[in-house]
Short mmCIF file of C-alpha atoms in Angstrom, two decimals:
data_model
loop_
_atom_site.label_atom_id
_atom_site.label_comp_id
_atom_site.label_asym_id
_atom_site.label_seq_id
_atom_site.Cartn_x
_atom_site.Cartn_y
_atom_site.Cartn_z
CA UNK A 194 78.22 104.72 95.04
CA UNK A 195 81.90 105.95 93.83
CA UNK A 196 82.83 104.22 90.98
CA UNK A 197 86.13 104.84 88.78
CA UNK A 198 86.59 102.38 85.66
CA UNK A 199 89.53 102.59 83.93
CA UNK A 200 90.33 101.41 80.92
CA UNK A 201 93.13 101.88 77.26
CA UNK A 202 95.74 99.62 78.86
CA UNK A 203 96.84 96.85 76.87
CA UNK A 204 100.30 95.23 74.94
CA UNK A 205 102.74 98.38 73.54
CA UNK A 206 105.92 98.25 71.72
CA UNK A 207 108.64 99.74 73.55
CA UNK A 208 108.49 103.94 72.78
CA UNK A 209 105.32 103.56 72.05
CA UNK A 210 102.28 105.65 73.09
CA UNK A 211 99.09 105.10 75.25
CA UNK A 212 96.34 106.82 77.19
CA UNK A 213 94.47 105.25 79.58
CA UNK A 214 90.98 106.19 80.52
CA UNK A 215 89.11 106.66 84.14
CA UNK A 216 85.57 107.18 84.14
CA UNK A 217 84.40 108.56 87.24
CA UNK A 218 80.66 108.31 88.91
CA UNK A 219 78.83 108.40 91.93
CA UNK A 220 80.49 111.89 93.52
CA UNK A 221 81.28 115.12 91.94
CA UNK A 222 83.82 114.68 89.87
CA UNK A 223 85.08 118.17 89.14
CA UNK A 224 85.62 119.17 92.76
CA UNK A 225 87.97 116.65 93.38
CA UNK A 226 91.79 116.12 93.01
CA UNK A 227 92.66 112.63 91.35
CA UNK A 228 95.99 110.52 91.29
CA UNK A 229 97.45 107.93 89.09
CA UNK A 230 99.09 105.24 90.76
CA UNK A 231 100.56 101.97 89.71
CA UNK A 232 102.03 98.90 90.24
CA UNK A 233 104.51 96.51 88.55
CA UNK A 234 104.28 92.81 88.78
CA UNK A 235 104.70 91.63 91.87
CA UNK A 236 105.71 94.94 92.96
CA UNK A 237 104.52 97.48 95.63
CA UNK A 238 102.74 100.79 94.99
CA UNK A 239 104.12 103.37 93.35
CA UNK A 240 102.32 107.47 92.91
CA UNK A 241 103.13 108.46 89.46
CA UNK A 242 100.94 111.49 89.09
CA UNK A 243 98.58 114.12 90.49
CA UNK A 244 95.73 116.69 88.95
CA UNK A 245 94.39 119.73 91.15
CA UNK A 246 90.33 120.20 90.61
CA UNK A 247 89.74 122.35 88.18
CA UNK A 248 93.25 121.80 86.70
CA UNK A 249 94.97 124.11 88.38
CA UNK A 250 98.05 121.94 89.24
CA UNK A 251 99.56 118.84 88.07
CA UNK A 252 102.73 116.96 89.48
CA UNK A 253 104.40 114.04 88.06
CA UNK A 254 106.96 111.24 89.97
CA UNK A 255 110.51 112.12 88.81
CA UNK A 256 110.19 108.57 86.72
CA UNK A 257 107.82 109.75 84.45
CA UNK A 258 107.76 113.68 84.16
CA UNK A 259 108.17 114.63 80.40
CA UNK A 260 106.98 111.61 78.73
CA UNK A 261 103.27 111.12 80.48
CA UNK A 262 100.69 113.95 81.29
CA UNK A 263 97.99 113.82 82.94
CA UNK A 264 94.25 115.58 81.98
CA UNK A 265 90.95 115.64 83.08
CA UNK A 266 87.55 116.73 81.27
CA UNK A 267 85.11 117.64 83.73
CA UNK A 268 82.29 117.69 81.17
CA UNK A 269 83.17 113.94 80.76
CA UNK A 270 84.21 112.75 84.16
CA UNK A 271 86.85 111.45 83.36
CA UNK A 272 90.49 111.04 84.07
CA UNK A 273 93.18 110.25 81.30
CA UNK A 274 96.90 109.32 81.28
CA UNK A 275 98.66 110.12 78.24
CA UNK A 276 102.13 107.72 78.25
CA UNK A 277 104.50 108.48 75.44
CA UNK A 278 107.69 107.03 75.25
CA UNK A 279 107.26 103.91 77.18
CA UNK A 280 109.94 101.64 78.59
CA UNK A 281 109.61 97.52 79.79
CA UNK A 282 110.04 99.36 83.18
CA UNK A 283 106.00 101.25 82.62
CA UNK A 284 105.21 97.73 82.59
CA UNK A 285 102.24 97.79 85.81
CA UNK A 286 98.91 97.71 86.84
CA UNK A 287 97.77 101.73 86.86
CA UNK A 288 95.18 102.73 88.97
CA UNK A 289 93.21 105.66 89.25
CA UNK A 290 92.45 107.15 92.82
CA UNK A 291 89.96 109.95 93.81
CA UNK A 292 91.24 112.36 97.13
CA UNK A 293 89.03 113.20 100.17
CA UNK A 294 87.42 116.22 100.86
CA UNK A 295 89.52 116.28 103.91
CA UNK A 296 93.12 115.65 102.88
CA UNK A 297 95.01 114.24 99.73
CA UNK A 298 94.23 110.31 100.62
CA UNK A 299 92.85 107.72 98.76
CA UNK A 300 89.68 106.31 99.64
CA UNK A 301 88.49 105.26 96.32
CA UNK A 302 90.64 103.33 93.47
CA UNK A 303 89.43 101.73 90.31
CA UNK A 304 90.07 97.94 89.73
CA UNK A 305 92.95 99.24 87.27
CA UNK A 306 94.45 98.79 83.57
CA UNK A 307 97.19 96.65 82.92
CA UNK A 308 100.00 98.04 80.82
CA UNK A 309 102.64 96.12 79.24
CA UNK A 310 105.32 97.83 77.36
CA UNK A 311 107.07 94.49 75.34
CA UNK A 312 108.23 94.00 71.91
CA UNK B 67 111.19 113.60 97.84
CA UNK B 68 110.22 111.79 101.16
CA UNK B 69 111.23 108.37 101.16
CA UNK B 70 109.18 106.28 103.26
CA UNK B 71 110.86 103.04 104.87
CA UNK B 72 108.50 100.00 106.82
CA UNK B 73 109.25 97.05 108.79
CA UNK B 74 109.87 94.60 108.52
CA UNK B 75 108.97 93.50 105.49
CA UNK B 76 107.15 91.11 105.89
CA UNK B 77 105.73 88.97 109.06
CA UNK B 78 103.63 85.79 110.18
CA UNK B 79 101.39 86.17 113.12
CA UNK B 80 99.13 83.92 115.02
CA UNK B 81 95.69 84.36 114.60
CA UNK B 82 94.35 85.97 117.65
CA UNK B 83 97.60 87.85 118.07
CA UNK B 84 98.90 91.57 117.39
CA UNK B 85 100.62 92.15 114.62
CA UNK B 86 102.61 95.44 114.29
CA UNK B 87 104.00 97.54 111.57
CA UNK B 88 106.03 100.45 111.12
CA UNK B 89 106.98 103.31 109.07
CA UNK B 90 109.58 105.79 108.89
CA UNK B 91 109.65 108.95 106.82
CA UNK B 92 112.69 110.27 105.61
CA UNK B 93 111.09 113.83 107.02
CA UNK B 94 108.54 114.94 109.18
CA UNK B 95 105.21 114.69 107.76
CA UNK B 96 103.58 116.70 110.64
CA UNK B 97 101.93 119.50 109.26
CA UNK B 98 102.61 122.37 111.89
CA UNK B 99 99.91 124.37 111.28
CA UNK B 100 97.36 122.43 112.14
CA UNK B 101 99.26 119.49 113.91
CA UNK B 102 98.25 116.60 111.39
CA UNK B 103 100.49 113.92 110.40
CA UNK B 104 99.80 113.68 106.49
CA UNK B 105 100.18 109.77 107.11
CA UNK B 106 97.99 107.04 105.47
CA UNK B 107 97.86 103.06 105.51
CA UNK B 108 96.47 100.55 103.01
CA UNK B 109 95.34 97.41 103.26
CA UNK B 110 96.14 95.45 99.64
CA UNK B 111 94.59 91.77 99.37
CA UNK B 112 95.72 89.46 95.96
CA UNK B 113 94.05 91.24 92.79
CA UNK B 114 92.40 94.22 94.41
CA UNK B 115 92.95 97.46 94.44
CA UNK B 116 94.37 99.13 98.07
CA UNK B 117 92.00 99.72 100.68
CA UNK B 118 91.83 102.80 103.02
CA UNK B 119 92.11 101.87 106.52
CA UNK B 120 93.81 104.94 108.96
CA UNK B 121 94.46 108.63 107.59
CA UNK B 122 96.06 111.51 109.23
CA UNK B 123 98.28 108.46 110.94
CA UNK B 124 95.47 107.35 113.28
CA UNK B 125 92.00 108.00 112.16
CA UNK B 126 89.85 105.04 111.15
CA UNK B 127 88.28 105.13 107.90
CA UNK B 128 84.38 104.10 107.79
CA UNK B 129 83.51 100.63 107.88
CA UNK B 130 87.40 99.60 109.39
CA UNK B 131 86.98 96.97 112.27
CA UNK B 132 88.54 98.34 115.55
CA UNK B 133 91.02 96.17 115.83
CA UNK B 134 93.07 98.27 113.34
CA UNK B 135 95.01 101.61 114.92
CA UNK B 136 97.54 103.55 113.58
CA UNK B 137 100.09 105.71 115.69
CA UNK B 138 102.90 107.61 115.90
CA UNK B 139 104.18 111.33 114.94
CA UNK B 140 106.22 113.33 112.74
CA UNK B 141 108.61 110.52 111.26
CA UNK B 142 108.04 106.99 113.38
CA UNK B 143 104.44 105.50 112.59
CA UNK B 144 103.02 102.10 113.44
CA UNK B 145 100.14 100.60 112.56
CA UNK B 146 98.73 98.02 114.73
CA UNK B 147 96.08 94.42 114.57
CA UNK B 148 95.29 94.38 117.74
CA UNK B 149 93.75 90.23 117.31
CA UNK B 150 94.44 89.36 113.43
CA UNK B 151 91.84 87.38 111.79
CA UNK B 152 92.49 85.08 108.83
CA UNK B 153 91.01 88.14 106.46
CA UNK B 154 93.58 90.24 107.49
CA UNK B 155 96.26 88.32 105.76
CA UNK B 156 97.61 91.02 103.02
CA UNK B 157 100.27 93.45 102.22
CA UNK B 158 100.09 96.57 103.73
CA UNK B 159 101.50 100.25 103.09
CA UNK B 160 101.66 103.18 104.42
CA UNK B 161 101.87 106.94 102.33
CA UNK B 162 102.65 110.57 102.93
CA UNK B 163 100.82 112.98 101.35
CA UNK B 164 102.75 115.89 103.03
CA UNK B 165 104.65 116.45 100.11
CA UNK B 166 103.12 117.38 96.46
CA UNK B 167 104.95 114.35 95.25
CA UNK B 168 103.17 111.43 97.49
CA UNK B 169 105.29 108.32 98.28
CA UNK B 170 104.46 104.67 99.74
CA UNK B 171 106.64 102.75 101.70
CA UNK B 172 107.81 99.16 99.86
CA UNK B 173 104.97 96.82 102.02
CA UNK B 174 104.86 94.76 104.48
CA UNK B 175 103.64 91.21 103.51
CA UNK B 176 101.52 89.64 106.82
CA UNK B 177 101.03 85.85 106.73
CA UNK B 178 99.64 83.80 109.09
#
Protein backbone atom coordinates (compact mmCIF):
# COMPACT_ATOMS: atom_id res chain seq x y z
CA UNK A 1 0.00 0.00 0.00
CA UNK A 2 1.37 3.70 -1.01
CA UNK A 3 1.84 5.58 1.85
CA UNK A 4 3.43 9.26 2.05
CA UNK A 5 3.58 10.87 5.71
CA UNK A 6 4.58 14.12 5.95
CA UNK A 7 5.58 15.86 8.60
CA UNK A 8 8.07 19.50 10.07
CA UNK A 9 5.07 21.81 9.65
CA UNK A 10 4.19 23.75 12.53
CA UNK A 11 3.90 27.78 13.95
CA UNK A 12 6.95 30.11 12.19
CA UNK A 13 7.75 33.66 12.64
CA UNK A 14 7.41 35.56 9.60
CA UNK A 15 11.08 35.13 7.46
CA UNK A 16 11.58 32.36 9.14
CA UNK A 17 12.75 28.91 7.92
CA UNK A 18 11.23 25.34 7.68
CA UNK A 19 11.52 21.97 5.99
CA UNK A 20 8.96 19.72 5.86
CA UNK A 21 9.38 16.02 5.60
CA UNK A 22 7.54 13.17 3.28
CA UNK A 23 8.27 9.74 3.96
CA UNK A 24 7.40 7.59 1.22
CA UNK A 25 6.47 3.59 1.28
CA UNK A 26 4.74 1.00 -0.38
CA UNK A 27 6.17 1.72 -4.24
CA UNK A 28 9.55 2.52 -5.45
CA UNK A 29 10.33 5.57 -4.44
CA UNK A 30 13.32 6.54 -6.55
CA UNK A 31 11.64 5.93 -9.90
CA UNK A 32 9.13 8.30 -9.38
CA UNK A 33 8.61 12.11 -9.88
CA UNK A 34 6.99 13.83 -6.70
CA UNK A 35 5.13 17.27 -6.25
CA UNK A 36 4.47 19.59 -3.44
CA UNK A 37 1.21 21.02 -3.34
CA UNK A 38 -0.70 23.10 -0.91
CA UNK A 39 -3.49 24.73 0.29
CA UNK A 40 -4.42 27.85 2.32
CA UNK A 41 -7.33 28.02 4.62
CA UNK A 42 -10.27 27.71 3.09
CA UNK A 43 -8.59 27.97 -0.12
CA UNK A 44 -8.31 25.78 -3.30
CA UNK A 45 -5.24 23.85 -4.48
CA UNK A 46 -2.36 25.31 -5.40
CA UNK A 47 1.18 23.23 -7.23
CA UNK A 48 4.10 24.84 -5.67
CA UNK A 49 6.82 22.49 -6.75
CA UNK A 50 8.11 19.53 -8.76
CA UNK A 51 11.32 16.93 -8.53
CA UNK A 52 12.30 14.67 -11.66
CA UNK A 53 13.38 10.89 -10.41
CA UNK A 54 16.64 10.74 -9.92
CA UNK A 55 16.85 14.56 -9.54
CA UNK A 56 17.33 15.46 -12.72
CA UNK A 57 14.85 18.41 -12.80
CA UNK A 58 13.15 20.55 -10.40
CA UNK A 59 10.51 23.42 -11.09
CA UNK A 60 9.09 25.76 -8.68
CA UNK A 61 5.49 28.00 -8.94
CA UNK A 62 6.58 31.60 -9.72
CA UNK A 63 5.31 32.31 -5.85
CA UNK A 64 7.89 30.54 -4.33
CA UNK A 65 11.04 30.08 -6.66
CA UNK A 66 14.17 31.40 -4.75
CA UNK A 67 13.11 31.11 -1.27
CA UNK A 68 11.94 27.14 -1.12
CA UNK A 69 13.78 24.11 -2.78
CA UNK A 70 12.87 21.10 -3.07
CA UNK A 71 15.17 17.58 -2.46
CA UNK A 72 14.81 14.13 -2.33
CA UNK A 73 17.13 11.26 -0.78
CA UNK A 74 16.44 8.14 -2.40
CA UNK A 75 18.42 6.16 0.18
CA UNK A 76 15.79 7.56 2.65
CA UNK A 77 12.58 7.76 0.73
CA UNK A 78 11.87 10.66 1.37
CA UNK A 79 10.75 13.97 0.09
CA UNK A 80 11.71 17.40 1.77
CA UNK A 81 10.68 21.06 1.32
CA UNK A 82 13.10 23.49 2.44
CA UNK A 83 10.95 27.09 2.99
CA UNK A 84 13.14 30.03 3.80
CA UNK A 85 11.87 33.30 3.95
CA UNK A 86 8.31 32.73 4.74
CA UNK A 87 5.43 35.17 4.45
CA UNK A 88 1.58 35.02 6.36
CA UNK A 89 0.70 34.26 2.66
CA UNK A 90 2.87 30.35 3.00
CA UNK A 91 0.32 30.03 5.53
CA UNK A 92 -1.45 26.29 4.07
CA UNK A 93 -1.87 22.85 4.36
CA UNK A 94 1.25 21.26 2.07
CA UNK A 95 0.87 18.10 0.67
CA UNK A 96 3.07 15.78 -0.85
CA UNK A 97 1.93 13.89 -4.12
CA UNK A 98 3.62 10.90 -5.91
CA UNK A 99 3.14 10.90 -10.18
CA UNK A 100 2.00 7.85 -12.24
CA UNK A 101 3.98 5.76 -14.22
CA UNK A 102 1.82 6.90 -17.00
CA UNK A 103 1.68 10.70 -16.91
CA UNK A 104 2.50 13.54 -14.32
CA UNK A 105 -0.96 13.03 -12.18
CA UNK A 106 -1.56 12.55 -8.79
CA UNK A 107 -2.89 9.45 -7.58
CA UNK A 108 -1.40 9.36 -4.22
CA UNK A 109 -1.20 12.44 -1.58
CA UNK A 110 -0.22 12.36 2.03
CA UNK A 111 -2.74 13.60 4.72
CA UNK A 112 -0.44 16.86 4.77
CA UNK A 113 1.50 19.37 7.24
CA UNK A 114 0.06 22.43 8.30
CA UNK A 115 2.21 25.51 8.07
CA UNK A 116 1.54 28.71 9.67
CA UNK A 117 3.81 31.57 9.12
CA UNK A 118 2.45 34.21 12.20
CA UNK A 119 4.21 36.33 14.60
CA UNK B 1 1.73 29.57 -17.23
CA UNK B 2 -1.71 27.94 -18.12
CA UNK B 3 -4.38 29.31 -16.19
CA UNK B 4 -7.13 27.03 -15.73
CA UNK B 5 -10.77 28.58 -15.25
CA UNK B 6 -14.11 26.16 -13.97
CA UNK B 7 -17.68 26.68 -13.66
CA UNK B 8 -19.40 27.64 -12.06
CA UNK B 9 -18.16 27.76 -8.95
CA UNK B 10 -20.05 26.21 -7.16
CA UNK B 11 -23.60 24.24 -7.60
CA UNK B 12 -26.52 22.31 -5.72
CA UNK B 13 -27.94 19.31 -7.39
CA UNK B 14 -30.66 16.90 -6.62
CA UNK B 15 -29.72 13.69 -5.61
CA UNK B 16 -30.38 11.37 -8.42
CA UNK B 17 -29.55 14.12 -10.87
CA UNK B 18 -26.43 15.10 -13.19
CA UNK B 19 -24.35 17.43 -12.10
CA UNK B 20 -21.85 19.03 -14.58
CA UNK B 21 -18.63 20.85 -14.42
CA UNK B 22 -16.34 22.55 -16.57
CA UNK B 23 -12.94 23.68 -17.26
CA UNK B 24 -11.20 25.91 -19.50
CA UNK B 25 -7.49 26.16 -20.10
CA UNK B 26 -5.99 29.24 -20.99
CA UNK B 27 -4.09 26.89 -23.82
CA UNK B 28 -4.42 23.72 -25.33
CA UNK B 29 -3.37 20.97 -23.21
CA UNK B 30 -3.59 18.38 -26.08
CA UNK B 31 -0.42 16.85 -26.45
CA UNK B 32 -0.04 16.42 -30.35
CA UNK B 33 2.11 13.77 -30.44
CA UNK B 34 0.33 11.34 -29.06
CA UNK B 35 -3.21 13.01 -28.94
CA UNK B 36 -3.64 13.11 -25.00
CA UNK B 37 -5.23 15.84 -23.21
CA UNK B 38 -2.79 16.29 -20.10
CA UNK B 39 -6.16 16.96 -18.11
CA UNK B 40 -6.94 15.66 -14.55
CA UNK B 41 -9.94 16.01 -11.96
CA UNK B 42 -10.07 15.69 -8.17
CA UNK B 43 -12.48 14.92 -5.99
CA UNK B 44 -11.67 16.92 -2.40
CA UNK B 45 -14.11 15.97 0.63
CA UNK B 46 -13.72 18.27 4.20
CA UNK B 47 -10.16 17.35 5.76
CA UNK B 48 -8.82 14.96 3.16
CA UNK B 49 -6.46 15.08 0.88
CA UNK B 50 -7.71 15.23 -3.17
CA UNK B 51 -8.75 12.17 -4.71
CA UNK B 52 -7.94 10.98 -8.31
CA UNK B 53 -10.95 10.39 -10.25
CA UNK B 54 -10.40 10.96 -14.44
CA UNK B 55 -6.79 11.51 -16.06
CA UNK B 56 -5.85 12.24 -19.54
CA UNK B 57 -9.47 14.25 -19.41
CA UNK B 58 -11.57 11.05 -19.53
CA UNK B 59 -10.02 7.98 -18.17
CA UNK B 60 -11.38 6.57 -14.92
CA UNK B 61 -9.04 5.96 -12.23
CA UNK B 62 -9.38 2.40 -10.36
CA UNK B 63 -11.96 1.97 -7.93
CA UNK B 64 -14.09 5.39 -9.44
CA UNK B 65 -17.91 4.50 -9.64
CA UNK B 66 -19.16 4.91 -13.29
CA UNK B 67 -21.21 7.46 -12.80
CA UNK B 68 -18.20 9.85 -13.00
CA UNK B 69 -16.91 10.85 -16.83
CA UNK B 70 -14.81 13.41 -17.87
CA UNK B 71 -14.81 14.99 -21.50
CA UNK B 72 -13.79 17.37 -23.69
CA UNK B 73 -10.48 18.40 -25.79
CA UNK B 74 -7.74 20.72 -26.13
CA UNK B 75 -9.11 23.75 -23.95
CA UNK B 76 -13.09 23.04 -22.99
CA UNK B 77 -13.36 20.02 -20.43
CA UNK B 78 -16.33 18.84 -18.42
CA UNK B 79 -16.61 16.53 -15.99
CA UNK B 80 -19.83 14.89 -15.44
CA UNK B 81 -22.18 12.85 -12.24
CA UNK B 82 -24.21 11.22 -14.21
CA UNK B 83 -26.90 10.37 -10.77
CA UNK B 84 -25.08 12.21 -7.67
CA UNK B 85 -25.26 10.43 -4.49
CA UNK B 86 -25.11 12.15 -1.10
CA UNK B 87 -21.12 11.03 -0.99
CA UNK B 88 -20.46 12.94 -3.81
CA UNK B 89 -21.03 16.20 -2.12
CA UNK B 90 -17.34 17.93 -2.33
CA UNK B 91 -15.24 20.39 -4.10
CA UNK B 92 -13.86 19.42 -7.14
CA UNK B 93 -10.81 20.49 -9.49
CA UNK B 94 -9.50 19.92 -12.37
CA UNK B 95 -5.32 20.24 -13.39
CA UNK B 96 -3.06 20.38 -16.40
CA UNK B 97 -0.05 18.78 -16.32
CA UNK B 98 0.86 19.80 -19.95
CA UNK B 99 3.01 22.35 -18.80
CA UNK B 100 6.23 21.79 -16.40
CA UNK B 101 4.57 24.25 -14.10
CA UNK B 102 1.09 22.28 -13.27
CA UNK B 103 -1.97 24.46 -12.43
CA UNK B 104 -5.59 23.71 -10.84
CA UNK B 105 -8.51 25.47 -11.61
CA UNK B 106 -10.12 27.54 -8.32
CA UNK B 107 -13.03 24.51 -7.51
CA UNK B 108 -16.17 23.97 -7.87
CA UNK B 109 -18.09 23.52 -4.53
CA UNK B 110 -21.22 20.77 -5.24
CA UNK B 111 -23.97 20.78 -2.57
CA UNK B 112 -26.92 19.05 -2.51
Amino acid sequence: EVQLVESGGGLVQPGGFLRLSCAASGFTFSTYSMNWVRQAPGKGLQWISYIRSGATASFYADSVKGRFTISRDDTRNSLYLYMNSLTAEDTAIYYCTTESEGGSYSPYWGQGALVTVSS
Amino acid sequence: DIVMTQSPDSLAVSLGERATINCKSSESVLYSSNNKNYLAWYQQKPGQPPKLLIYWASTRESGVPDRFSGSGSGTDFTLTISSLQAEDVAVYYCQQYYSTHYSFGQGTKLEI
